[in-house]
Amino acid sequence: MKRILFAFLTCLFTITTYVASAAEPRQEPTQQERARTVYIFHQPIVMLQAKFGLTTPEERVLRIRNTLRNFTEDDVREPLKLLSVTRYNQPGKLIVMNGKPVMLLTEGDLDEGDDLTLDQAAQRVLVRMEAQRTALRDQYNSRWLVLSTVKAAAGLLGLVLFWYGSYRSWRWVKRLYRRRIIENRSWIPQSWRRFIGAIETRLYALLVILLGIMALYLWLSWAFSLFPWTRIWGASLGDWSVKVIQDIALSVVSALPGLLIVLVIFLLTAFILKLLKVVLDQVAAGRLQLPGIHPETVGATRKLISVMVWLFALSAAYPFLPGANSLAFKGISVFFGLMLTLGSAGIMNHAMSGLVLIYSRALRKGDVIRVADNEGLVSEIGMLATKIITRENYVVTVPNAVVVSGKITNLSAQTNGGGINLTVGVTIGYDTPWRQVHAMLELAAKRARGVDQNHPPLVRQLSLMDWYIAYELQVCLLDGQSLAEARNELYSHIQDVFNEFNVQIMSPNFVMQPEGSVMVAKENWYPAPAVPPEGEGRL
């Protein structure tokens, strides 16, 4: 514990001197300052600033780097020495190793206003380089290399055991959730347990994989630092991991105020939508009336207002999101904007047509309509399409743009009972009295059980054709009566009634002038079941 505390205080003191002293490596160097700094095993030693003739500080750093690479193992075993020299008519301090020059420091390498003398600055540089040399020398020792190999092998064995234990734990968790599903011992409902259990096991597997990768990374950085040939790789991995952790921590801390503002915006939005839902529920129940809003349009109005409010909330929260000003965020925004522009033309056409249907109240859920060749019950009016259940019990989805652009026939009666108007037609020759045809059609309507007798049937003569007359029977069906079943029943009764009174349902055609006139004599104007008006009697 004392060693750890001592190492921590030493590191803290070193960082403090880096910041306070002149001619020292910068804590956060710029690109130019980094090029002028001498690094040994990724450790900053000194930043050079003097220019010798045509040699720039950057070139001096490159020469020192090449010199260090040419040193042998025998050179590393010799301690560094500091010599006083004169170069370019100015005093300097030359650092040598095994008689070979390593680095030259002059007064020009010190920052202006620095309290350190050249001797003091050179001595500090010598201490740092000597620490690196000593560590490297110790690592070239045979005993050190054997010990490092044993440590690396032991660490690899521990890593493999950790991986195996993680895999076994994942198998145990998988069996545990399967057993809970079979025995139904979980506090989560059984219908959810199957899905949530699979998600939990996969999340645990992902956690195990991430921990395994982190363990491999830590072992590599530690094992590389044990050997002199790979020490630079270990330092690089360690520095990179520390930098990543620092960047992540700083990013999280800096993003907290913005995330707090985003949370407040979303909470206010949810509160506003909650109030809106309360008001619109009152309108849908008929207890509150608002201009321009009807109970049938409450659902669409709620969706539209919710979308508008959320879009406004997202627009307000966007600048406070982490990374909102990054190039990646901008690229994603441009991509989604392009996709929305290319694919929204048809969607917006159907959506606007759906709004026209909803707010014009041309259709309502439960109405029986006829659109093009489709006839049936409206089961859903969505933003993009309208669904119709036909007499074959098929669900037909018609795009709203097609519904709006075509002809819509609403068969639902505009009555308090909410019944459906049904019309059927027959064509009968001129030799059959029209009064008899009217009476037979009305009798067939009275026999049909699905017809609402509170609404008298209505018979019309639609057209006087060349060879026959077109008749139409209109009835109102009982509420909830199927249109297809009612039409089938009414057709059956019409055939039975016409057969009872010996009237043929036929549309005659002539190829030549008949011998006698096709007409009805006055005495045959009221055959059964037709009844003459009171006081007129049968002729």
mmCIF file of C-alpha atoms in Angstrom, residues 85-87 89-93 105-107 118:
data_model
loop_
_atom_site.group_PDB
_atom_site.id
_atom_site.type_symbol
_atom_site.label_atom_id
_atom_site.label_comp_id
_atom_site.label_asym_id
_atom_site.label_seq_id
_atom_site.Cartn_x
_atom_site.Cartn_y
_atom_site.Cartn_z
ATOM 1 C CA VAL A 85 30.685 21.727 -24.710
ATOM 2 C CA THR A 86 30.626 24.772 -26.944
ATOM 3 C CA ARG A 87 28.771 24.519 -30.235
ATOM 4 C CA ASN A 89 29.715 29.794 -30.411
ATOM 5 C CA GLN A 90 27.352 29.076 -27.536
ATOM 6 C CA PRO A 91 27.679 26.888 -24.421
ATOM 7 C CA GLY A 92 25.777 23.617 -24.336
ATOM 8 C CA LYS A 93 25.338 20.354 -22.495
ATOM 9 C CA LEU A 105 21.032 21.109 -25.161
ATOM 10 C CA THR A 106 21.762 24.854 -25.384
ATOM 11 C CA GLU A 107 20.401 28.055 -23.921
ATOM 12 C CA LEU A 118 20.969 25.177 -18.504
#
